[in-house]
XYZ file of C-alpha atoms in Angstrom:
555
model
C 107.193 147.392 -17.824
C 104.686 144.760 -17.941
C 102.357 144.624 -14.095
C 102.417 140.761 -13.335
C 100.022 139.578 -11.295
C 100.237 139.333 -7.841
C 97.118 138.849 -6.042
C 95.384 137.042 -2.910
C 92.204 136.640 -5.225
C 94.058 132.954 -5.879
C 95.644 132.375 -2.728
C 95.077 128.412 -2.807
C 96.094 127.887 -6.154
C 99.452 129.625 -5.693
C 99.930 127.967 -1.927
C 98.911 124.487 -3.989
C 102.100 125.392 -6.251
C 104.278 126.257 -3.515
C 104.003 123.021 -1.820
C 104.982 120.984 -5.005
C 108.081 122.891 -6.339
C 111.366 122.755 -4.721
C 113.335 126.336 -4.208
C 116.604 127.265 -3.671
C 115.979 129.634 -1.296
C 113.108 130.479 1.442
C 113.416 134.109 2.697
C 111.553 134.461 5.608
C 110.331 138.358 6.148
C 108.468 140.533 4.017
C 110.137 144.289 5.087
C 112.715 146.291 3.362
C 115.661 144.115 4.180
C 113.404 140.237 2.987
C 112.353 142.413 -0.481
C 115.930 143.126 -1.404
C 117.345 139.668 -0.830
C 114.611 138.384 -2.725
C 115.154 140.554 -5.730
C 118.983 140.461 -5.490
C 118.438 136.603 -5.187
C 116.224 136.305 -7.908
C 118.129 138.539 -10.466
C 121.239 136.110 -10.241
C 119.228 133.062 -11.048
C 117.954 131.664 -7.588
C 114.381 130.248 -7.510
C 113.399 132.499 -4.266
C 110.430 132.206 -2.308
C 109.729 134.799 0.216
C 107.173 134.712 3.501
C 106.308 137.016 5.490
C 103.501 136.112 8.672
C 101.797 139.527 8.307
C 100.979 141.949 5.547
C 104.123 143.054 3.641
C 106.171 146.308 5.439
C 103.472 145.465 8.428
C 106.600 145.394 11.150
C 109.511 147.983 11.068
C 109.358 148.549 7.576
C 106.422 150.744 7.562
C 107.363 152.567 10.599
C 110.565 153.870 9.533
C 111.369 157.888 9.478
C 111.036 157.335 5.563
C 114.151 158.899 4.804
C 116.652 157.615 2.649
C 119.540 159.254 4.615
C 123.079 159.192 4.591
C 123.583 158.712 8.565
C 124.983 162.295 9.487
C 124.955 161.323 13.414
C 126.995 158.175 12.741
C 130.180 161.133 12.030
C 129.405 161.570 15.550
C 130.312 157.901 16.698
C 133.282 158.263 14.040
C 131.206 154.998 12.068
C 132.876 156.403 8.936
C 132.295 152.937 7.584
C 128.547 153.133 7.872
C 128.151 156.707 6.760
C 130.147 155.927 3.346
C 127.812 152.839 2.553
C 124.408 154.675 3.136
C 125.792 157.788 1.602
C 126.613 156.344 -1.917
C 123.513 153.951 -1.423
C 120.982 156.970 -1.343
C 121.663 158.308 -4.810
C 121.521 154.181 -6.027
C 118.057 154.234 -4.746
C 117.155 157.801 -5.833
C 117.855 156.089 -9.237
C 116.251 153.582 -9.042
C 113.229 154.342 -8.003
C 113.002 158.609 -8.571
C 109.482 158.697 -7.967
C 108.988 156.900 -4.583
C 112.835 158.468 -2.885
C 112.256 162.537 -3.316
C 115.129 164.712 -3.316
C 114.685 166.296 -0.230
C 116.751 169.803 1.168
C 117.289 169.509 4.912
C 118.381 172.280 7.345
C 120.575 171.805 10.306
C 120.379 174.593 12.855
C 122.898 175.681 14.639
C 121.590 176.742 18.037
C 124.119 178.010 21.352
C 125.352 174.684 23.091
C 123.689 172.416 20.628
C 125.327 169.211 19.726
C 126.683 170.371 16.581
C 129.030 173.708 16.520
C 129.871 176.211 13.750
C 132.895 174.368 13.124
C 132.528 170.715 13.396
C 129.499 171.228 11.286
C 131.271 172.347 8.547
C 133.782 169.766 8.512
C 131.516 167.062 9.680
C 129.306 167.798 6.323
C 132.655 168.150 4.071
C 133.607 164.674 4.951
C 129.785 163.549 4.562
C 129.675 165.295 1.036
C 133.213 163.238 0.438
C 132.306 159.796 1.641
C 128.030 159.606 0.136
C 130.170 160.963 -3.489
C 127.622 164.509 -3.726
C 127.693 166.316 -6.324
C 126.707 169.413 -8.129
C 123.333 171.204 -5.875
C 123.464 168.891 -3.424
C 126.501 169.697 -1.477
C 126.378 171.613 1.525
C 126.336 174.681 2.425
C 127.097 176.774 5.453
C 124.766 179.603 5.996
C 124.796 182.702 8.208
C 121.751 183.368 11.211
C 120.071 185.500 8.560
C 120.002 183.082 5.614
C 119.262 180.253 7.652
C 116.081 182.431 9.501
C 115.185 183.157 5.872
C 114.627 179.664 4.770
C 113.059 179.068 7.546
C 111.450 181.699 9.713
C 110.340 179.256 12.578
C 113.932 178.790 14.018
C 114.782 180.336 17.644
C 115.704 183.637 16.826
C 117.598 184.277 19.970
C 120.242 181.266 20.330
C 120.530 180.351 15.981
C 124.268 180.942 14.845
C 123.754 179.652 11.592
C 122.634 176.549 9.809
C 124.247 173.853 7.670
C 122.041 172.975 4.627
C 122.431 169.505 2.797
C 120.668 166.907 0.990
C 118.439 163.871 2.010
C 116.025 162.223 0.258
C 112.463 161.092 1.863
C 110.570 157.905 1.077
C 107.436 155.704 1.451
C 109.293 152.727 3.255
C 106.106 149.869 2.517
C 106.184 151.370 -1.116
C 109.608 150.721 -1.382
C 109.445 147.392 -0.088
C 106.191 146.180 -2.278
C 108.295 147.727 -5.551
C 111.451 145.613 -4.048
C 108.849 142.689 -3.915
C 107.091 143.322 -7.140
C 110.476 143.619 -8.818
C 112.064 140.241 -8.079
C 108.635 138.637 -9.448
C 110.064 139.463 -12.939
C 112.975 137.564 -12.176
C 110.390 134.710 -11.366
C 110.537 135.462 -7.484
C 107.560 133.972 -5.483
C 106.227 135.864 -2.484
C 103.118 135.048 -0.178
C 101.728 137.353 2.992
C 99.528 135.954 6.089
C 102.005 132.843 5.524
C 103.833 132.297 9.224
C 106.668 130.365 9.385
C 106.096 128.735 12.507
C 108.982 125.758 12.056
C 111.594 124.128 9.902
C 112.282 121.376 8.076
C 115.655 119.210 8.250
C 117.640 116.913 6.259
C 121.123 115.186 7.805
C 120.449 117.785 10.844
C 120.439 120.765 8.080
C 117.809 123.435 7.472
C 115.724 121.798 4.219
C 112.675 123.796 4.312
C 109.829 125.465 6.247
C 106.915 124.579 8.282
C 104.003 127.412 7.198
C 100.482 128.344 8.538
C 98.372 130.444 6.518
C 97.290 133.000 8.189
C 93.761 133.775 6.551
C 92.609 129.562 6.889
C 94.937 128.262 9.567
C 95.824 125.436 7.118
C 99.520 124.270 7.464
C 101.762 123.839 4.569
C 105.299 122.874 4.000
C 107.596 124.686 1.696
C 111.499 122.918 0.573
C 114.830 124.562 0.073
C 117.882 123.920 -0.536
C 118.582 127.669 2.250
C 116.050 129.504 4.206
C 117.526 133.277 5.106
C 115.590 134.662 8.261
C 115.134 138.445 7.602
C 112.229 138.926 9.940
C 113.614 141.908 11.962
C 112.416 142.706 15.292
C 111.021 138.634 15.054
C 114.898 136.776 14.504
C 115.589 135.839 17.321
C 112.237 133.935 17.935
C 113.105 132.229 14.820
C 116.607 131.058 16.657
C 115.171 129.777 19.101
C 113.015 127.383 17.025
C 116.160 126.687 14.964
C 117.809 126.103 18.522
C 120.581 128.678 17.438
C 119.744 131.635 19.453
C 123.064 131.885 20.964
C 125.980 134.834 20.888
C 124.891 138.024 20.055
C 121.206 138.974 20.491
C 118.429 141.362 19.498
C 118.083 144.767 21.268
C 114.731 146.195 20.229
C 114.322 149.992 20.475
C 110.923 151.771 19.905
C 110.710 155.139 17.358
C 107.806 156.907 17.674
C 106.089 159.762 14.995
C 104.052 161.980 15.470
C 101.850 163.794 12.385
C 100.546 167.127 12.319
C 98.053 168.983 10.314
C 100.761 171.267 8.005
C 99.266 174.349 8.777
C 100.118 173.745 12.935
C 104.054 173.027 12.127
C 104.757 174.785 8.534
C 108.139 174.234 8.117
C 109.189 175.240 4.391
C 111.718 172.189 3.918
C 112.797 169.291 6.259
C 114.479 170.192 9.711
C 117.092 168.283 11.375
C 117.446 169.725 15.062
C 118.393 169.285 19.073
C 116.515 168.062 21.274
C 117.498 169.879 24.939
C 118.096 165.641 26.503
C 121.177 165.887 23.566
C 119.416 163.449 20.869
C 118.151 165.163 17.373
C 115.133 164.776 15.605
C 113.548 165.704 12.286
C 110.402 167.357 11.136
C 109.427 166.803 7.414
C 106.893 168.208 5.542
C 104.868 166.015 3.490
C 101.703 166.874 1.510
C 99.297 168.236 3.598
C 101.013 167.427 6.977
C 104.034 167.328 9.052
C 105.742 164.500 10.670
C 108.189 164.668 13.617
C 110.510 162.068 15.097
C 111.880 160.227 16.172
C 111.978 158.630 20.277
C 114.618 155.704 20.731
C 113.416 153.939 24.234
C 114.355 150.222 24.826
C 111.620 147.874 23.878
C 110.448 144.549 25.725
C 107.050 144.131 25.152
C 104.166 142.708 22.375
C 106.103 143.105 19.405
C 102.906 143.033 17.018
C 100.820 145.776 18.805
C 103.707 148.445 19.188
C 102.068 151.541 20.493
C 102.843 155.481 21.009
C 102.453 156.270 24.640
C 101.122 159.615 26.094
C 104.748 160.017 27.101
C 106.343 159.565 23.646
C 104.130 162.039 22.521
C 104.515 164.661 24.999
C 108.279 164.383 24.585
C 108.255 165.247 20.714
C 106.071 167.897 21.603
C 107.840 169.512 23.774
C 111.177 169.100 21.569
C 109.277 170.476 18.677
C 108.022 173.505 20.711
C 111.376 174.206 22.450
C 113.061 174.325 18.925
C 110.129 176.612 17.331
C 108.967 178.933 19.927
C 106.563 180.620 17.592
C 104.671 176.614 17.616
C 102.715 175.635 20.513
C 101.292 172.137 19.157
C 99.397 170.456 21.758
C 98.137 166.825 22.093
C 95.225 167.967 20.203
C 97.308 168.629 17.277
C 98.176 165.410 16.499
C 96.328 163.864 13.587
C 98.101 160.826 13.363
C 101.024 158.619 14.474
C 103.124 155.518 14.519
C 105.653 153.651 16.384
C 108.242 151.035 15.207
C 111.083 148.869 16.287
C 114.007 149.101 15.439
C 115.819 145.576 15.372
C 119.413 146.341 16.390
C 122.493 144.533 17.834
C 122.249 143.980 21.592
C 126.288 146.128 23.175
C 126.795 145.587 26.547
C 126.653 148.996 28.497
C 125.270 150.594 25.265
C 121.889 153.265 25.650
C 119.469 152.877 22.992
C 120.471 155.840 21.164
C 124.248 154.737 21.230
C 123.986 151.067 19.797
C 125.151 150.451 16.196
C 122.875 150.294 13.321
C 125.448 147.668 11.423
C 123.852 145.425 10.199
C 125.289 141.570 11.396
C 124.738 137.655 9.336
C 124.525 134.959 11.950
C 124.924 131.517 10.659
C 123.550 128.494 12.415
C 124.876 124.693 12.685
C 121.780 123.365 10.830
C 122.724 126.152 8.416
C 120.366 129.029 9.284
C 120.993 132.035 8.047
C 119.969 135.615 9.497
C 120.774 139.202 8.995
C 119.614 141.783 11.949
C 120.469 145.304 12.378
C 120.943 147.613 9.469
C 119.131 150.741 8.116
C 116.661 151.541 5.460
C 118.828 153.355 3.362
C 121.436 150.468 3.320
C 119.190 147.182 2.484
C 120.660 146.750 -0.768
C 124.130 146.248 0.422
C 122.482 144.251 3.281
C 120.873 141.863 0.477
C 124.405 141.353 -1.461
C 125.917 140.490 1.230
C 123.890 138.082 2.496
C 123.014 136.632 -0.682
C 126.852 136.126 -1.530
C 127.150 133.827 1.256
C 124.378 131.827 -0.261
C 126.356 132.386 -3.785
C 129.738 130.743 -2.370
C 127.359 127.927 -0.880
C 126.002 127.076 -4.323
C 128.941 126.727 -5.728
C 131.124 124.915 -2.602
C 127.801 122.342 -2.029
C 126.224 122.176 -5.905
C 129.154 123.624 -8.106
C 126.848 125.734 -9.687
C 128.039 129.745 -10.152
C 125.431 132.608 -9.618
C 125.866 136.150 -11.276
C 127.490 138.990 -9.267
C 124.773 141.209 -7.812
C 123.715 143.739 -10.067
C 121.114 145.434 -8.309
C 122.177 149.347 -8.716
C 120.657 148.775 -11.968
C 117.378 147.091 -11.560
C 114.724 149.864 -12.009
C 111.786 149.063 -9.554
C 108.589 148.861 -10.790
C 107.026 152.123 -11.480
C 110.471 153.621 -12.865
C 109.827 152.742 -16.625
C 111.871 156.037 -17.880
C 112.465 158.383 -15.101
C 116.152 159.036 -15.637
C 116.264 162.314 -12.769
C 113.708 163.879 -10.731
C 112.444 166.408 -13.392
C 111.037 163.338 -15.099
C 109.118 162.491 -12.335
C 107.876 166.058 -11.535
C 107.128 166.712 -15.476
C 105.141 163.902 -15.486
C 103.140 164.603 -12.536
C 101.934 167.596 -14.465
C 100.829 165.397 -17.629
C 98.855 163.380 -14.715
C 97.558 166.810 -13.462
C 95.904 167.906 -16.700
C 94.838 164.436 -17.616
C 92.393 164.650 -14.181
C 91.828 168.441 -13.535
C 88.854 168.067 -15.408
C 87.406 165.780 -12.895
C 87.773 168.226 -9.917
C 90.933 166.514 -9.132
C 93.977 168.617 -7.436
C 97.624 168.931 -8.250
C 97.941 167.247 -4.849
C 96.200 164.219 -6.283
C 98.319 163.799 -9.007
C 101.391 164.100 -6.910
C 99.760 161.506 -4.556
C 99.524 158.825 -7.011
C 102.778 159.295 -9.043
C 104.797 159.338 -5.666
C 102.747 156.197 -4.910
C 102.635 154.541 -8.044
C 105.219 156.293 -10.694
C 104.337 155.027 -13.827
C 102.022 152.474 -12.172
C 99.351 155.629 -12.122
C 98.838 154.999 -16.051
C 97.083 151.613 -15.306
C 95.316 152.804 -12.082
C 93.635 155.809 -14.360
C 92.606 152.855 -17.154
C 90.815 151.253 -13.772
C 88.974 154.416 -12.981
C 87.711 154.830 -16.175
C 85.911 151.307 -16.295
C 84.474 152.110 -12.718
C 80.905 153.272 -12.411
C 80.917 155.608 -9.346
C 79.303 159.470 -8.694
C 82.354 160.944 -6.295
C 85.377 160.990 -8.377
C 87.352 160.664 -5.433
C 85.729 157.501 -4.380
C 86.259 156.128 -7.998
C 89.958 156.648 -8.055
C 90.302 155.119 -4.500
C 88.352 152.115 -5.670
C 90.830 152.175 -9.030
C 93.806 152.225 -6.647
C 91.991 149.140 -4.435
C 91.255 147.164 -8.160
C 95.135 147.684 -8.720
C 96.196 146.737 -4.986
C 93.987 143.373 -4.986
C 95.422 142.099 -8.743
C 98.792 143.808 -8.634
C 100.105 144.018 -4.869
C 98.366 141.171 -3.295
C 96.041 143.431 -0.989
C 94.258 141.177 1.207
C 92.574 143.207 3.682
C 91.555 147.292 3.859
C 93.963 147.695 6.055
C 96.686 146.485 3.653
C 95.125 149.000 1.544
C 94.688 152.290 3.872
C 97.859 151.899 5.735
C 100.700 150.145 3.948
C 100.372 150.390 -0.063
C 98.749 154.200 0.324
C 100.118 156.041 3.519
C 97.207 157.042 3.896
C 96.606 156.371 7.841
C 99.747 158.591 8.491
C 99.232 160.894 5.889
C 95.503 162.022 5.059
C 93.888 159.987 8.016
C 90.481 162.003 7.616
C 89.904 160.332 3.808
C 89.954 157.483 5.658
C 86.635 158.229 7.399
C 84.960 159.582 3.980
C 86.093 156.186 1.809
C 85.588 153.172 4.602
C 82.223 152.539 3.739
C 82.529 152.665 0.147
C 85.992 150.267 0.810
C 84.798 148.374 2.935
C 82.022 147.257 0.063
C 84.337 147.117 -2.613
C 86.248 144.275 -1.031
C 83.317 142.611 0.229
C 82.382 142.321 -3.621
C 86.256 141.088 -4.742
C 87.084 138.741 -1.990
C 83.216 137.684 -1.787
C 83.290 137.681 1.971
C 80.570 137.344 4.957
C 79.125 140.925 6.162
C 80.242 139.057 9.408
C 83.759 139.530 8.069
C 83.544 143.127 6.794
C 82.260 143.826 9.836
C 85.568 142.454 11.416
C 87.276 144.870 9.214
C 85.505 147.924 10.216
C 86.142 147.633 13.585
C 89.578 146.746 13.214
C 89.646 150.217 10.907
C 87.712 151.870 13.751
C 90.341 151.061 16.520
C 93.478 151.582 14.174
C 92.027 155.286 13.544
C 91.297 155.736 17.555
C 94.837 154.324 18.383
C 96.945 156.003 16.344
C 94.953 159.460 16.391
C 93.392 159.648 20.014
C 95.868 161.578 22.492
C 93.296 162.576 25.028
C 94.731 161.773 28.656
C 92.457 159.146 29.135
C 94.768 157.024 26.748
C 96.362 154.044 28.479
């Protein structure tokens, strides 16, 4: 699969080219749910354009619980509906894309007076194995107090009965959405970030086009179309209001918070889905060298672009984690890293966060707007056909022309050139291993970048090799920030460090050891001001304190 180029590095040229052509269809939103339309748009013929007013994945699609998961708690609202959709949509996207959604065992235990008994649990996991189509390993399995203490030795002696044991898989949500992105450029998609859609255009009182600011000159541009589909998330209903549409049904945000610890403080030996003593459940996943726990659901009014984890949010996932592990005392000390996110759900009267739906709803407007809200991560496939549909029957009522059915279960994403199961993926991060052992790389290196990158890594090692630098760990980041800047239009470091490597979350202290040598790297691509780097570093500086930095003094 061939890498097209998709870079910032001619940012004028492309917004130049923008402005002239005429597109079927502006998609407005650069997360999860604005990457799928785009690609499923795309692959049936439509000249797509998609914006999004920050980096790509910057809002609730890099904030996720990074699970591709088939909804178990939804059995417990009886949302059969949902839980059959996002169970046969997780092994789609485990094909798909093998290398970037990891098979991933997860343990259910079954504590006295938990949420879940003996039971229901049973059942409840039958009829999830029935409706998400699992086969073979992967179906469940019941196990006694002793197996279940065996797998994992951390549960509460004292009040387990037993544990159910099933499969997930676990993500990189911004990976998934730049490969979702990346994807629908070979079916000539267009896609810009730092491009804010800030109005729209009309024709006969219908939606014609969009009004755009780049973000990185404050220049304005204009953009036509013959639809514009708003999939901006937590940000729709702003986008009503300028469309003067924002009536019915409305946005209610809720906030998820994560917390990360070092591995060694929360060792879990596979994924943990457990109570929480208020009656909500919450997972801790292992992942590389840490652990990640979450997640909070709190109702969410405030500054939707600075989302923060609280002292409170954190000492509430402590506490769950340490009630559910009495062997762990993590502290606020422990924490290495975090994030928070919001989730952009379906306001129900007399609903608590934690109760609302997670359907996913298509408002139409008068002037012809359309917008999708709601919806999960593991379903934004089936959230992209259906919305593009709608814009398939409008083709053909308003311009008789016919698009393709969606076919998107079998577009591989980029990085999945031959990976036909997860062996594939695992035997080839062992070719990558012995190709850079001899460097004084580790196994974990070579598992970072094909779980980043799949296939991707080959042309990321070609990089390295043309790149003069001492510290072979320095070289390969700077290999990694060649690819990001010409292949997955990196604009800033912070593009870089949080969204296209995980690495803010998930090894926050290389973060500290590569910034300087970065931070000069992109000075030299983008040919920027030491005014402007300095910008950057301070931005850097503050995202490290904010989402590391739980002493008390914390606002």
């Amino acid at each position: 699969m061939e890498n097209i180029k998709f870079t910032n590095l001619e940012r004028q040229k492309t917004i130049g080219n923008l402005e002239s052509e005429e597109f079927d269809l502006v998609v407005i939103g650069g997360g999860i749910t604005g990457g799928g339309i785009a690609l499923d748009a795309a692959s049936r013929g439509l000249k797509v354009v998609l914006l999004e007013k920050g980096d790509f994945a910057s809002g609730t699609s890099s904030k996720s619980t990074k699970l591709i998961h088939g909804g178990l708690r939804y059995l417990k609202q009886f949302d059969f509906w949902l839980v059959k959709e996002v169970g046969s949509e997780r092994a789609i996207v485990h094909k798909l894309a093998p290398h970037l959604v990891l098979p991933e065992k997860m343990l259910l235990p079954l504590i006295e007076n938990g949420s879940y008994g003996k039971w229901l649990t049973s059942i409840g996991l039958k009829v999830y194995d029935i409706l998400a189509q699992v086969s073979g390993d992967d179906k469940r399995k019941m196990l006694e107090k002793k197996e279940a203490m065996k797998l994992e030795p951390l549960l509460p002696k004292k009040i387990l009965n037993g544990a159910g044991y099933y499969a997930e898989y676990r993500t990189d949500d911004a990976r998934l959405t730049i490969e979702n992105i990346k994807t629908s450029l070979l079916f000539g998609a267009q896609a810009l970030n730092y491009a804010k859609v800030n109005d729209f255009l009309y024709d006969n009182e219908k939606v014609a086009g969009v009004k755009v600011t780049d973000e990185t000159t404050g220049k304005e541009f204009t953009i036509k179309s013959k639809y514009v589909i708003s999939a901006a998330g937590p940000w729709v209903d702003e986008l009503r209001s300028l469309n003067n549409s924002k009536k019915g049904k409305q946005l209610h945000l809720t906030k998820g918070v994560h917390l990360v610890f070092p591995y060694e403080k929360l060792p879990v030996k596979q994924s943990v889905y457990f109570d929480i003593p208020d009656g909500r459940m919450m997972f801790a996943i292992p992942r590389g060298k840490v652990t990640y726990v979450g997640t909070t659901d709190t109702n969410y009014n405030d500054n939707k672009d600075r989302v923060r984890t609280d002292i409170a949010d954190a000492i509430y996932l402590i506490s769950a984690v340490n009630n559910m592990f009495p062997d762990i005392n993590l502290e606020l000390d422990d924490i290495v890293s975090s994030w928070a996110g919001l989730r952009p759900l379906i306001h129900e009267e007399g609903k608590s966060a934690s109760e609302l739906s997670r359907k996913d709803e298509i408002f139409v407007s008068d002037t012809g707007l359309i917008s999708i809200a709601g919806g999960k991560l593991t379903g934004y496939r089936k959230m992209a056909e259906r919305v593009v549909d709608r814009i398939a029957k409008k083709m053909e009522e308003e311009y008789d022309t016919e698009l393709k059915e969606c076919y998107t279960e079998k577009i591989f994403l980029c990085g999945n050139v031959d990976f036909k199961k997860f062996k594939h993926v695992k035997k080839y991060i062992s070719e990558v291993y012995n190709n850079i052992k001899n460097e004084g790389f580790s196994k974990h290196d070579a598992w970072f970048l094909v779980t980043n990158y799949g296939k991707q890594t080959e042309k990321i090692l070609e990089l390295y090799a043309t790149i003069v630098e001492a510290d072979p760990y320095v070289r390969l980041a700077k290999a990694e920030v060649a690819f990001g800047i010409d292949y997955e239009m990196v604009q800033t470091p912070m593009d870089f460090f949080i969204r296209r490597t995980g690495r803010l979350y998930f090894d926050i202290e290389s973060i500290r050891t590569l910034m300087e040598p970065i931070l000069k790297e992109f000075q030299n691509k983008f040919g920027v001001s030491n005014d402007m780097v300095q910008g950057w570093r301070t931005t850097l500086e503050e995202e490290l304190k904010e989402h590391s930095d739980f002493s008390l003094e914390r606002g």
